Short mmCIF file of C-alpha atoms in Angstrom, two decimals:
data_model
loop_
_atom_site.label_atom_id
_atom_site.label_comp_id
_atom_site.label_asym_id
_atom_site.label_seq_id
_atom_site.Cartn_x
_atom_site.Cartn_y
_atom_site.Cartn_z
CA UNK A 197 38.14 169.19 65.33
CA UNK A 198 40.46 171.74 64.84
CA UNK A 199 41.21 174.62 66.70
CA UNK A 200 40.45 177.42 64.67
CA UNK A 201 36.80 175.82 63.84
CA UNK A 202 35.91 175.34 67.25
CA UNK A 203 36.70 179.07 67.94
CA UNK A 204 34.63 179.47 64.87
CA UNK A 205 31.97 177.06 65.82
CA UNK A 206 31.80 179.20 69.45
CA UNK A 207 31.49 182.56 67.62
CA UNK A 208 28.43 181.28 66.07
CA UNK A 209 27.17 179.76 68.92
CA UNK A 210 27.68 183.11 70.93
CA UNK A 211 25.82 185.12 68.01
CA UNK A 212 23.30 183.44 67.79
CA UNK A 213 22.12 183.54 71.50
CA UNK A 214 19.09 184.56 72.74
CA UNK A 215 19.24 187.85 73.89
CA UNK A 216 19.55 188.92 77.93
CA UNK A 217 15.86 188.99 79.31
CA UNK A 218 14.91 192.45 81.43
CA UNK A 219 14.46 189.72 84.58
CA UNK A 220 18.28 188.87 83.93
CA UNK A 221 19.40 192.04 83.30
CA UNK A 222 18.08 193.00 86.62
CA UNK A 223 19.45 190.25 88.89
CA UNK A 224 22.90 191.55 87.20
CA UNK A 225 22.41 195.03 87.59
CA UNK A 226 21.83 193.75 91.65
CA UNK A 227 25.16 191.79 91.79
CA UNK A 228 27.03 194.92 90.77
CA UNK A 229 25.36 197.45 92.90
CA UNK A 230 26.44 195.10 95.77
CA UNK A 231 29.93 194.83 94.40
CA UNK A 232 30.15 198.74 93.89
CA UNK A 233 28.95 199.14 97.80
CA UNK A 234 30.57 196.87 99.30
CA UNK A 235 34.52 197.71 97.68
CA UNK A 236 34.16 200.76 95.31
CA UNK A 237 31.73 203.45 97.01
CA UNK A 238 33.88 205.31 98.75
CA UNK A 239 35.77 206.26 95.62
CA UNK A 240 35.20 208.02 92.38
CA UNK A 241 38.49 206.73 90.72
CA UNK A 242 37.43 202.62 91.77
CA UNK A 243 34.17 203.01 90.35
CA UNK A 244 35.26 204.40 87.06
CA UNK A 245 38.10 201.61 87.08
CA UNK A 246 35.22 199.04 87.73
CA UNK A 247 32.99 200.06 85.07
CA UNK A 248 35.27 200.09 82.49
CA UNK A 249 36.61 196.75 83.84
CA UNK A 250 32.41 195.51 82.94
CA UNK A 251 32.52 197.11 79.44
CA UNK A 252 30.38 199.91 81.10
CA UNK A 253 30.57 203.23 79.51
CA UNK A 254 30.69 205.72 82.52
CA UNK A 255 27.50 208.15 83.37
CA UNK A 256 27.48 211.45 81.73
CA UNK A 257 26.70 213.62 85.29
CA UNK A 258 26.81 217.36 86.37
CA UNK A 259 28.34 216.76 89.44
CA UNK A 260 29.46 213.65 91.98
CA UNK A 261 26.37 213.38 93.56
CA UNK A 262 24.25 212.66 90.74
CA UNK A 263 27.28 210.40 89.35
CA UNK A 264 26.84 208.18 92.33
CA UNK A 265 23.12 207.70 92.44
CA UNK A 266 23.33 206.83 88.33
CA UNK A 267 25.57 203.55 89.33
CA UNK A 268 24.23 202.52 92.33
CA UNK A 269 20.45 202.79 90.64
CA UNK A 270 18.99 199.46 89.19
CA UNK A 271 17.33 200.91 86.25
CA UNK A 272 20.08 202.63 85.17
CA UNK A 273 22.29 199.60 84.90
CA UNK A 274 19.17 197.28 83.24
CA UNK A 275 19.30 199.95 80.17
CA UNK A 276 23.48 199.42 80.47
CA UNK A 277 23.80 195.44 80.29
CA UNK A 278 20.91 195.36 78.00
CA UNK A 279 22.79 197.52 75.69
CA UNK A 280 26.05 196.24 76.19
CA UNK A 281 24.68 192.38 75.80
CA UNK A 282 23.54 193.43 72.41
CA UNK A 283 26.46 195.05 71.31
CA UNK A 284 28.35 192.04 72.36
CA UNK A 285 26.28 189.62 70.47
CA UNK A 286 26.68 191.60 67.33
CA UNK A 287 30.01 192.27 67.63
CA UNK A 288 30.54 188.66 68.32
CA UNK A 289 28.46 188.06 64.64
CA UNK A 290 30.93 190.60 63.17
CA UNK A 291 34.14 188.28 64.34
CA UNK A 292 32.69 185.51 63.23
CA UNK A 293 32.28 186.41 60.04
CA UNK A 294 28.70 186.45 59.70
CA UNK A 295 27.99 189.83 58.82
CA UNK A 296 28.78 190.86 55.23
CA UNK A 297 27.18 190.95 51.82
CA UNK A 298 25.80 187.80 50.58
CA UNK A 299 25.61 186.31 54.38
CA UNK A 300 24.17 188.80 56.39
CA UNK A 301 24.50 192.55 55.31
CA UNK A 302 25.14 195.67 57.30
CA UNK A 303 24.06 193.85 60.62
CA UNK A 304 23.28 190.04 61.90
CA UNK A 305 19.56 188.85 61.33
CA UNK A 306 19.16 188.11 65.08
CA UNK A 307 19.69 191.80 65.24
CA UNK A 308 17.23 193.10 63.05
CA UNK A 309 15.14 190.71 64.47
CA UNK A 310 15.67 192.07 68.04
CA UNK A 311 15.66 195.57 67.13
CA UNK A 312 12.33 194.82 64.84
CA UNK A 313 10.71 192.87 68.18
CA UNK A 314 11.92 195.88 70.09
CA UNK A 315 9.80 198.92 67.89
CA UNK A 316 6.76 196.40 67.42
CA UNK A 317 6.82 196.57 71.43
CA UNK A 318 6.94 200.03 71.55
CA UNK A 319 4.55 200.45 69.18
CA UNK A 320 2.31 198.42 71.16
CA UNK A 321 3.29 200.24 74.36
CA UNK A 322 2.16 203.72 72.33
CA UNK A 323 -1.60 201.67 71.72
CA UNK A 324 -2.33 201.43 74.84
CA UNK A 325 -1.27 205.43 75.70
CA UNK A 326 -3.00 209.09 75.24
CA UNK A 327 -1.56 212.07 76.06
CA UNK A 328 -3.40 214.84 77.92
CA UNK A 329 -3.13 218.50 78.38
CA UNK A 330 -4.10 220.58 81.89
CA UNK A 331 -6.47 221.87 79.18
CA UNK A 332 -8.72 219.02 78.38
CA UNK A 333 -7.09 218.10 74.90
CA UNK A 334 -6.32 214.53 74.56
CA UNK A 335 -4.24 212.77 71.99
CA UNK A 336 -3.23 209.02 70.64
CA UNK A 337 0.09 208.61 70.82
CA UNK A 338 0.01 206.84 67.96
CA UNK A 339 -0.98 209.92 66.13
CA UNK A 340 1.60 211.83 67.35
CA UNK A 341 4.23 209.02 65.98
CA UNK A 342 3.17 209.75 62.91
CA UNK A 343 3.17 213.22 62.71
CA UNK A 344 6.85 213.28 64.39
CA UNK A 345 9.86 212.58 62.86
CA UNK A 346 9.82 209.11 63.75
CA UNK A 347 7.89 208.87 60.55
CA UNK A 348 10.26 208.29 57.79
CA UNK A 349 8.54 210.14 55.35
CA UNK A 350 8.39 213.68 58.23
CA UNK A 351 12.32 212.47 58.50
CA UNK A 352 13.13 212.70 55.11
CA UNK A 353 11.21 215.86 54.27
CA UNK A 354 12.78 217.93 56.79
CA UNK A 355 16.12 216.84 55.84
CA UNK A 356 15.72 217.71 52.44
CA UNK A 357 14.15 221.48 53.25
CA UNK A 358 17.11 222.61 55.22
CA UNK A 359 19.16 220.68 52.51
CA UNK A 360 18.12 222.52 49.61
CA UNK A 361 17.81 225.52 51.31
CA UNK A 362 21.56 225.75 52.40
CA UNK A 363 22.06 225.02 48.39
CA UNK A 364 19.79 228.16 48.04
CA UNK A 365 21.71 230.29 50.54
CA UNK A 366 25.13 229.24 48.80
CA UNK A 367 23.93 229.88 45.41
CA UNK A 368 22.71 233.83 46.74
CA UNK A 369 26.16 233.48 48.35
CA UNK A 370 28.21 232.84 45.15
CA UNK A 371 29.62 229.66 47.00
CA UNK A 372 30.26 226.47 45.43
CA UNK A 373 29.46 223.28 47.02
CA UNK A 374 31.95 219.74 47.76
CA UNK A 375 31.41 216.57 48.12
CA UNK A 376 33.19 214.28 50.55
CA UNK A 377 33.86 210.56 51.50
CA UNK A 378 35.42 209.38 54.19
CA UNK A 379 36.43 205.76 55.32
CA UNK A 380 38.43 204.50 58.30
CA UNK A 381 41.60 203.03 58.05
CA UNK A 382 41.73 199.11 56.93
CA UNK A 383 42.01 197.87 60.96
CA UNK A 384 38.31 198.88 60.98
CA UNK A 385 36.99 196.57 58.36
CA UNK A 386 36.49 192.94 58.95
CA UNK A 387 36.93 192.17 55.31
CA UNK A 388 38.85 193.64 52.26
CA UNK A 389 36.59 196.18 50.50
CA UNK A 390 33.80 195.17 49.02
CA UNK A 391 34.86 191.13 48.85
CA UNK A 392 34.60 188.61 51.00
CA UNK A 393 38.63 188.19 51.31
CA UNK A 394 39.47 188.27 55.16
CA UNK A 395 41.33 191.75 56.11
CA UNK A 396 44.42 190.43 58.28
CA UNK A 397 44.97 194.14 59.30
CA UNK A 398 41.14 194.08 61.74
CA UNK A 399 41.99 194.32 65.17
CA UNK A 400 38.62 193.43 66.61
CA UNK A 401 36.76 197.25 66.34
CA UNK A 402 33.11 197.21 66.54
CA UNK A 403 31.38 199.83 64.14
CA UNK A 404 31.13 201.89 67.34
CA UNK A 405 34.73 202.22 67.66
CA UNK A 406 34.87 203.26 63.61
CA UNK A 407 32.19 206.06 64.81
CA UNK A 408 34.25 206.88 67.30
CA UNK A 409 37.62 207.46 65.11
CA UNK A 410 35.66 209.06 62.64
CA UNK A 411 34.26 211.55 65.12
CA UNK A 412 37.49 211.89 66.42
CA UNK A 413 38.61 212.83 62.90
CA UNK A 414 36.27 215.51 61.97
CA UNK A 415 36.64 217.33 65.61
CA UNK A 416 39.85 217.87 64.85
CA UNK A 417 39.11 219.16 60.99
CA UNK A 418 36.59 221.42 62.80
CA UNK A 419 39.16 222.62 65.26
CA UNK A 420 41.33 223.13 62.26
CA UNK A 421 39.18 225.01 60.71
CA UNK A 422 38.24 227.11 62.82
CA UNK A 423 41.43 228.41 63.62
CA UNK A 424 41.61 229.59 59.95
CA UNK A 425 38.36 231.58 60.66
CA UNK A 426 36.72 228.68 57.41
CA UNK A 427 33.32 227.79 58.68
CA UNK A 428 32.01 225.69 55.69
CA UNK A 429 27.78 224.30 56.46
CA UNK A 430 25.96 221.50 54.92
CA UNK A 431 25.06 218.14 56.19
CA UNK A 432 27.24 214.68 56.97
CA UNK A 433 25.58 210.84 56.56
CA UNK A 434 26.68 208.23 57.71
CA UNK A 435 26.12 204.87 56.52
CA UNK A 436 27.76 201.13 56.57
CA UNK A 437 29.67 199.28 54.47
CA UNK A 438 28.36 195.43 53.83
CA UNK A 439 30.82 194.70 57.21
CA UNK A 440 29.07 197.17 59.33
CA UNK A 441 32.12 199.48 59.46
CA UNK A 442 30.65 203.00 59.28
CA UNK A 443 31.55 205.60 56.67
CA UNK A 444 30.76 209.62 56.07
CA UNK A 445 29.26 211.12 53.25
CA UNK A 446 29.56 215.11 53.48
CA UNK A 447 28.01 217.62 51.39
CA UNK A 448 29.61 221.23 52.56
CA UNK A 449 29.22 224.58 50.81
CA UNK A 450 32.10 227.33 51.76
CA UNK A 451 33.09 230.18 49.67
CA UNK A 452 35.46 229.61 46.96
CA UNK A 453 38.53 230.90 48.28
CA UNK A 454 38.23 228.16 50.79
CA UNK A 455 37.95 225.19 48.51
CA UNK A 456 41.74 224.16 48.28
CA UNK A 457 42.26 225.19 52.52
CA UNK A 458 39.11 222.85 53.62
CA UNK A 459 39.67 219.87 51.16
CA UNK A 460 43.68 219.90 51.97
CA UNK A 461 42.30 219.95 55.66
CA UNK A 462 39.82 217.43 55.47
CA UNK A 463 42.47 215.32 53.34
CA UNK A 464 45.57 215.33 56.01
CA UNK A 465 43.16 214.25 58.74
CA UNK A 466 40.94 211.36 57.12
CA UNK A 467 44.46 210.39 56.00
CA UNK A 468 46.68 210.56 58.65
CA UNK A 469 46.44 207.42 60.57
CA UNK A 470 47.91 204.08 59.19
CA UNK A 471 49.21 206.91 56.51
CA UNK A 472 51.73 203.97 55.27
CA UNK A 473 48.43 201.62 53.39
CA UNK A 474 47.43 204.85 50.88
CA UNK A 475 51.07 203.83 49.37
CA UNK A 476 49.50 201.33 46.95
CA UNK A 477 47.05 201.95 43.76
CA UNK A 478 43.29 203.47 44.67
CA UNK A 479 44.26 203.02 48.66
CA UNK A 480 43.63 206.97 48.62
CA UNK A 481 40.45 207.25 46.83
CA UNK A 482 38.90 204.07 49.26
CA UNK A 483 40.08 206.54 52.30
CA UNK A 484 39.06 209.84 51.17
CA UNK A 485 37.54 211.22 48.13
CA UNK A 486 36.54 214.79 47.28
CA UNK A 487 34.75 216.39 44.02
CA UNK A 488 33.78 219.51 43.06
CA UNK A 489 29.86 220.10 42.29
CA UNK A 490 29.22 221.71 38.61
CA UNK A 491 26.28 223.21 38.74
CA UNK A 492 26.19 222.64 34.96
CA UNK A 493 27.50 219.64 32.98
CA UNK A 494 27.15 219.07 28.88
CA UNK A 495 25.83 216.22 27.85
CA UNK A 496 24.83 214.83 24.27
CA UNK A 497 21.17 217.07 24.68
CA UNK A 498 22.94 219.96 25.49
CA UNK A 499 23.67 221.65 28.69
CA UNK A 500 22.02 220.02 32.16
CA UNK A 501 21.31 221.68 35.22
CA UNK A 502 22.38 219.73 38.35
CA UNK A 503 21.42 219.96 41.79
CA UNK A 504 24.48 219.74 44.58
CA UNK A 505 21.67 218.47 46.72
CA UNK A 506 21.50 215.76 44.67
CA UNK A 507 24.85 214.38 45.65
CA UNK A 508 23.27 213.63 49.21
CA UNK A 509 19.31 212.82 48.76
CA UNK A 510 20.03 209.03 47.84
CA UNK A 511 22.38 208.40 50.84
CA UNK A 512 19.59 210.28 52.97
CA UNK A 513 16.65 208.55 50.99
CA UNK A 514 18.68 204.98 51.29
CA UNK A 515 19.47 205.42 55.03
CA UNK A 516 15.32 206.39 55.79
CA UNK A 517 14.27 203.57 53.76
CA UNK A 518 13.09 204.18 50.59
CA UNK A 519 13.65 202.60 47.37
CA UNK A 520 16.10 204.48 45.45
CA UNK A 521 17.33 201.06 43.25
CA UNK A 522 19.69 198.22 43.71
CA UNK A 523 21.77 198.66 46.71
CA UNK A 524 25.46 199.64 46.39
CA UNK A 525 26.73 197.48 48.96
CA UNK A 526 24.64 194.65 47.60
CA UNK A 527 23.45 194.67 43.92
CA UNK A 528 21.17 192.08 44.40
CA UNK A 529 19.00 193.85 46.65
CA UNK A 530 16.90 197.23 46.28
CA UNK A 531 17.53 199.78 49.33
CA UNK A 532 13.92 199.73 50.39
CA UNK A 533 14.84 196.06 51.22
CA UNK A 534 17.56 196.69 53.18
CA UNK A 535 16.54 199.60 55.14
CA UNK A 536 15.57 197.67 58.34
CA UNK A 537 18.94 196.03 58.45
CA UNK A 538 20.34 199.71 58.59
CA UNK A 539 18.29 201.09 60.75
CA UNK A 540 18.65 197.88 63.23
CA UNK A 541 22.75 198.68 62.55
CA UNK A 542 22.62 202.55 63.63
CA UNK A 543 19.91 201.64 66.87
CA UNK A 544 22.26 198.92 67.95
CA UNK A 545 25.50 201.09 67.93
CA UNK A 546 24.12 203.92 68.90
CA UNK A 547 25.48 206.18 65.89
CA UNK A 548 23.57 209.38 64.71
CA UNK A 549 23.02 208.78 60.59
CA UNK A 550 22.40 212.41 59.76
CA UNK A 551 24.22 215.29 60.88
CA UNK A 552 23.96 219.14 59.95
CA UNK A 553 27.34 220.94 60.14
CA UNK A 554 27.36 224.54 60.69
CA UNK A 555 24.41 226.59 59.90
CA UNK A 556 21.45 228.00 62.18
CA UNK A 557 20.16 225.95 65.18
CA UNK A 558 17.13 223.46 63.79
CA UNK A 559 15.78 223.28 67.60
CA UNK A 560 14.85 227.08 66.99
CA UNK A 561 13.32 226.47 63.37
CA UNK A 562 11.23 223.70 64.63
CA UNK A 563 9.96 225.91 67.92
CA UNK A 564 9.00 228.74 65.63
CA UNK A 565 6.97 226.25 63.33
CA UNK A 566 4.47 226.19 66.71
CA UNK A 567 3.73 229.80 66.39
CA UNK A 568 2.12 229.96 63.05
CA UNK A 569 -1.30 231.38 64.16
CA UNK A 570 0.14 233.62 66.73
CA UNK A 571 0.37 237.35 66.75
CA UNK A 572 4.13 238.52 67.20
CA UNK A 573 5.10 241.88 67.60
CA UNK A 574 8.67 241.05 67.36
CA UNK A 575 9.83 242.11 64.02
CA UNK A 576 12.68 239.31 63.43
CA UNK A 577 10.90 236.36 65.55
CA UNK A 578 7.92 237.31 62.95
CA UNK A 579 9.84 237.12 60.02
CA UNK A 580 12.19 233.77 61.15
CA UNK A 581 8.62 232.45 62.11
CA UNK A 582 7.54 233.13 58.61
CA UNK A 583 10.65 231.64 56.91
CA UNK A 584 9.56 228.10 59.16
CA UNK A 585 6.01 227.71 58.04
CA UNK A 586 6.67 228.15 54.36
CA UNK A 587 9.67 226.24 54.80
CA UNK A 588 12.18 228.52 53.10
CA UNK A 589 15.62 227.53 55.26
CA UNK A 590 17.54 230.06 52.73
CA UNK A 591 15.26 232.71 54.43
CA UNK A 592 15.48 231.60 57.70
CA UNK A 593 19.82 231.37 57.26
CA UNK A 594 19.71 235.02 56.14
CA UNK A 595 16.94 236.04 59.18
CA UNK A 596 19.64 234.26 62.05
CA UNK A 597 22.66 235.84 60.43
CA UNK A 598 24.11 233.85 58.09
CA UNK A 599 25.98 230.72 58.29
CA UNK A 600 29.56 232.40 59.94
CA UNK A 601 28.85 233.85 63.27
CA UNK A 602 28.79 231.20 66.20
CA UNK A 603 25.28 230.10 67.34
CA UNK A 604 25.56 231.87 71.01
CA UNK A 605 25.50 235.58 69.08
CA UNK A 606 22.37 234.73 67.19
CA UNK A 607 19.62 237.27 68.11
CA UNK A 608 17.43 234.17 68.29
CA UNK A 609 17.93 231.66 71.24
CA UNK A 610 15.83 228.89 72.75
CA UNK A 611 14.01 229.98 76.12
CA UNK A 612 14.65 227.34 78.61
CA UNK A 613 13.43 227.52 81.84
CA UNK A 614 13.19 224.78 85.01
CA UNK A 615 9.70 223.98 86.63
CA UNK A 616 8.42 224.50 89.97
CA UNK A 617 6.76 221.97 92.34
CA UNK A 618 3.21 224.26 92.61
CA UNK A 619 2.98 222.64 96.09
CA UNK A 620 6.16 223.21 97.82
CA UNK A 621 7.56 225.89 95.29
CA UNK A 622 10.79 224.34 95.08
CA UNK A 623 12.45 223.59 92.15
CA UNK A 624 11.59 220.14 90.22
CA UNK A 625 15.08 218.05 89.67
CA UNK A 626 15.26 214.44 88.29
CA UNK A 627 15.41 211.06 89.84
CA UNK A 628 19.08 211.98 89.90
CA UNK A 629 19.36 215.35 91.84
CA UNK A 630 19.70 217.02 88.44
CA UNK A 631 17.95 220.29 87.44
CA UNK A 632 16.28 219.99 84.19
CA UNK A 633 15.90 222.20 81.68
CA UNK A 634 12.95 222.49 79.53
CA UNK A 635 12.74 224.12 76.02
CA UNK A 636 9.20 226.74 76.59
CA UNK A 637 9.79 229.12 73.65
CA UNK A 638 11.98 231.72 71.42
CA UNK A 639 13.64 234.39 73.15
CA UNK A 640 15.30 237.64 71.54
CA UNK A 641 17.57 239.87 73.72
CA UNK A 642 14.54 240.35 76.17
CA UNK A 643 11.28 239.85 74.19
CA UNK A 644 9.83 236.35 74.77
CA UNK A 645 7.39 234.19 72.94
CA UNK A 646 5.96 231.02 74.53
CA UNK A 647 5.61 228.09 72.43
CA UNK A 648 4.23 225.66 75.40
CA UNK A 649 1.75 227.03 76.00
CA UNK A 650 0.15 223.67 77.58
CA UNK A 651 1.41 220.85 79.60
CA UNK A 652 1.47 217.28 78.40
CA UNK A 653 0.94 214.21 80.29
CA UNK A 654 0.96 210.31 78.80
CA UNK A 655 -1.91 207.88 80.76
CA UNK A 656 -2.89 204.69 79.88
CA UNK A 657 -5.95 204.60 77.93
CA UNK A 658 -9.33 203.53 79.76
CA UNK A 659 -10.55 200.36 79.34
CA UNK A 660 -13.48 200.93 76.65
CA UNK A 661 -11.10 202.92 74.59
CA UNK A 662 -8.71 200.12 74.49
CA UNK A 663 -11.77 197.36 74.02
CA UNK A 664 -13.13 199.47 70.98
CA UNK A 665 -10.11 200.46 69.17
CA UNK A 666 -11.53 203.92 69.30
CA UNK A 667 -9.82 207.27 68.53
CA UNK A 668 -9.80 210.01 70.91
CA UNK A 669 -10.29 213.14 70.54
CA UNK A 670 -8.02 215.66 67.82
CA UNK A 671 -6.19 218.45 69.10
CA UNK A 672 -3.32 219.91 67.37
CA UNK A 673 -0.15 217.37 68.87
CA UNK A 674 2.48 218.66 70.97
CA UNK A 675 5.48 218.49 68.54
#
């Protein structure tokens, strides 16, 4: 047997793996908190070096206590090496050659499989749970899936109000709207475009690390920007190609004087790396692309009117799940068939589909969609309230201030507050030392409205409840 087929014939083997149990995960987890004890504890620096040395992203803490008791607890490195083993098995499915249209598309089928095993459990887990207010309501947590955004069809709806209503708030604006592709460069992509020809350029990047560039990218467009006082809003999706390898669809409205400054800007960045491969014919369209939305085109019946959210509802419609036709990466397959393969791809590497850019906070918009029966004597919490519940995100834009001043001078900001142990009265911090911050209402310079106005705890359902399949009681949910 040759070489090069046995290191193919153990890239299979690897991929196709059963996946690390929780029971393994955990004996692992134990083995490095003893390693991390016994040589690393007494420094910062070692620890850091030793985690990276695992394939361990680092904890995210607010200070070095907190930091410590995040490595050395067992939970916290279960979730790691669970994530990490699955990464590696995909990953391992990418190098192989396994993932791509025609084999396996967007993601491995032991993925989806995995990921598909992993939602059915937690589906189950939500069966089995109500959640219960301090004022006697009671809930199935089932229910409140479904009226959440988990629910694809919640998902999409939302996305599409605050996406036609920035096309609204442009159009009142007199500003014209662009659309934008952008692709990483060719050491990214495990094959050649859309074929099945091996790219000798791929150096082994995972679609997390194409996330990563491309994040990397538009932070420094945004910096860019920014320093040229251009704050252009609309919305960013990102999707795979049939290899996995992420790329970004963005819909942005500006005014026009900004059109050439934020496409030349956007252009020089998504272009600048591995700036030598755009030499050859269409290398700079497959890297970035930008067009100009008429509002108005002429066709053989005359003149047609054409909506700029348009461009984006079938990327956001394709990357929920619904059937929008035959799939562009795959043209034997409808998107509604693929979805779970794309939705397994974005769980498994962690990367965020949608994305608005610029605009008014949507954490705010959805807390004022709780006060819809209540009596506010605040004139412009009243009015942005009243913009939520008839969805009208144009309204609600021109009620915050517009789309150009920063979020932190907005009249309207989240009310946060920490809670308080009613038996000791000290303050309530997490399993890691950490104060936590909890989202209670809308606050405007010092007038504040409570949205929680009840607190929620998740029990396991009684016994005759579960035995019955029984409902409990309604109760308008907490979301």
């Amino acid at each position: 047997m040759s070489t090069v087929q046995s290191i193919r014939d153990d890239l299979n083997a690897r991929s196709s793996a059963r996946p690390m149990t929780k029971a393994k995960a955990k004996k692992l987890a134990i083995k490095h908190l003893l390693a991390i004890e016994e040589r690393y504890i007494f420094s910062k620096t070692l620890v850091y070096f030793y985690l990276q040395c695992q394939g361990i992203e680092p904890p995210k803490a607010s200070n070095d206590d907190s930091f410590f008791l995040r490595v050395l607890c067992v939970d916290w490195w279960i979730r790691k090496l669970l994530r990490k083993d699955a990464r590696d098995r995909e990953a391992t499915s990418i190098l192989a050659g396994n993932v791509a249209k025609g084999r396996q598309i967007y993601c491995s089928d032991a993925t989806v499989i995995n990921v598909q095993e992993r939602w059915a459990n937690t589906l189950q887990g939500m069966e089995q749970k109500l959640c219960v207010s301090d004022a006697g309501d009671e809930l199935d947590m089932l229910d409140i899936l479904k009226s959440s955004l988990a629910n694809p069809e919640n998902r999409r709806a939302e996305l599409m109000v605050r996406m036609s209503g920035f096309e609204q708030y442009a159009d009142s604006k007199d500003h014209i709207g662009m659309f934008y592709t952008i692709t990483c460069p060719s050491k990214f992509h495990r094959f050649m475009g859309k074929s099945l020809q091996k790219n000798t350029k791929y150096n082994g990047a995972t679609p997390k690390d194409a996330q990563k560039y491309l994040v990397g990218v538009w932070s420094r467009i945004r910096a860019e920007l920014d320093s040229w006082g251009a704050k252009p809003y609309g919305f960013r999706v990102a999707e795979p190609h049939h290899d996995g390898t992420p790329h970004w669809h963005i819909l942005l409205f500006m005014p026009r004087d900004y059109e050439y400054l934020i496409t030349e800007t956007i252009q020089e960045y998504a272009c600048k790396e591995d700036s030598y491969e755009l030499a050859s014919p269409g290398a700079m369209d497959a890297r970035f692309n930008a067009k100009r939305i008429l509002k108005e085109i002429i066709t053989k019946d005359g003149v047609k009117k054409v909506s700029a959210t348009g461009y984006i509802a079938k990327y956001i419609a394709k990357n929920i799940g619904f059937d929008i036709g035959m799939d562009s990466e795959d043209a034997t397959q409808s998107t509604d068939k693929v979805s779970d393969r794309v939705r397994a791809w974005a769980s498994t590497w962690g990367i965020r589909q949608f994305q608005q850019l610029g605009g008014a906070s949507v954490s705010v918009w959805r807390e004022l969609r709780r006060l819809k029966d209540k009596e506010i004597e605040h004139d412009v919490i009243r009015e942005a309230r009243d913009c939520c519940i008839n969805n009208d995100w144009a309204g609600f834009l021109v009620v915050m201030g517009g789309t150009e001043i920063k979020r932190v001078e907005r009249e309207l900001q989240l009310l946060k507050k920490n809670e308080f142990n009613e038996e000791t009265g000290e303050m309530k911090l997490n399993r890691y030392q950490e104060i936590v911050w909890k989202i209670v209402g809308i606050t405007a310079d010092v007038f504040d409205v409570v949205t929680h106005l009840k607190k929620w705890t998740i029990i396991q359902k009684p016994q005759d409840i579960k035995a019955s399949g029984g409902r409990a009681r309604s109760a308008s949910p907490p979301l």
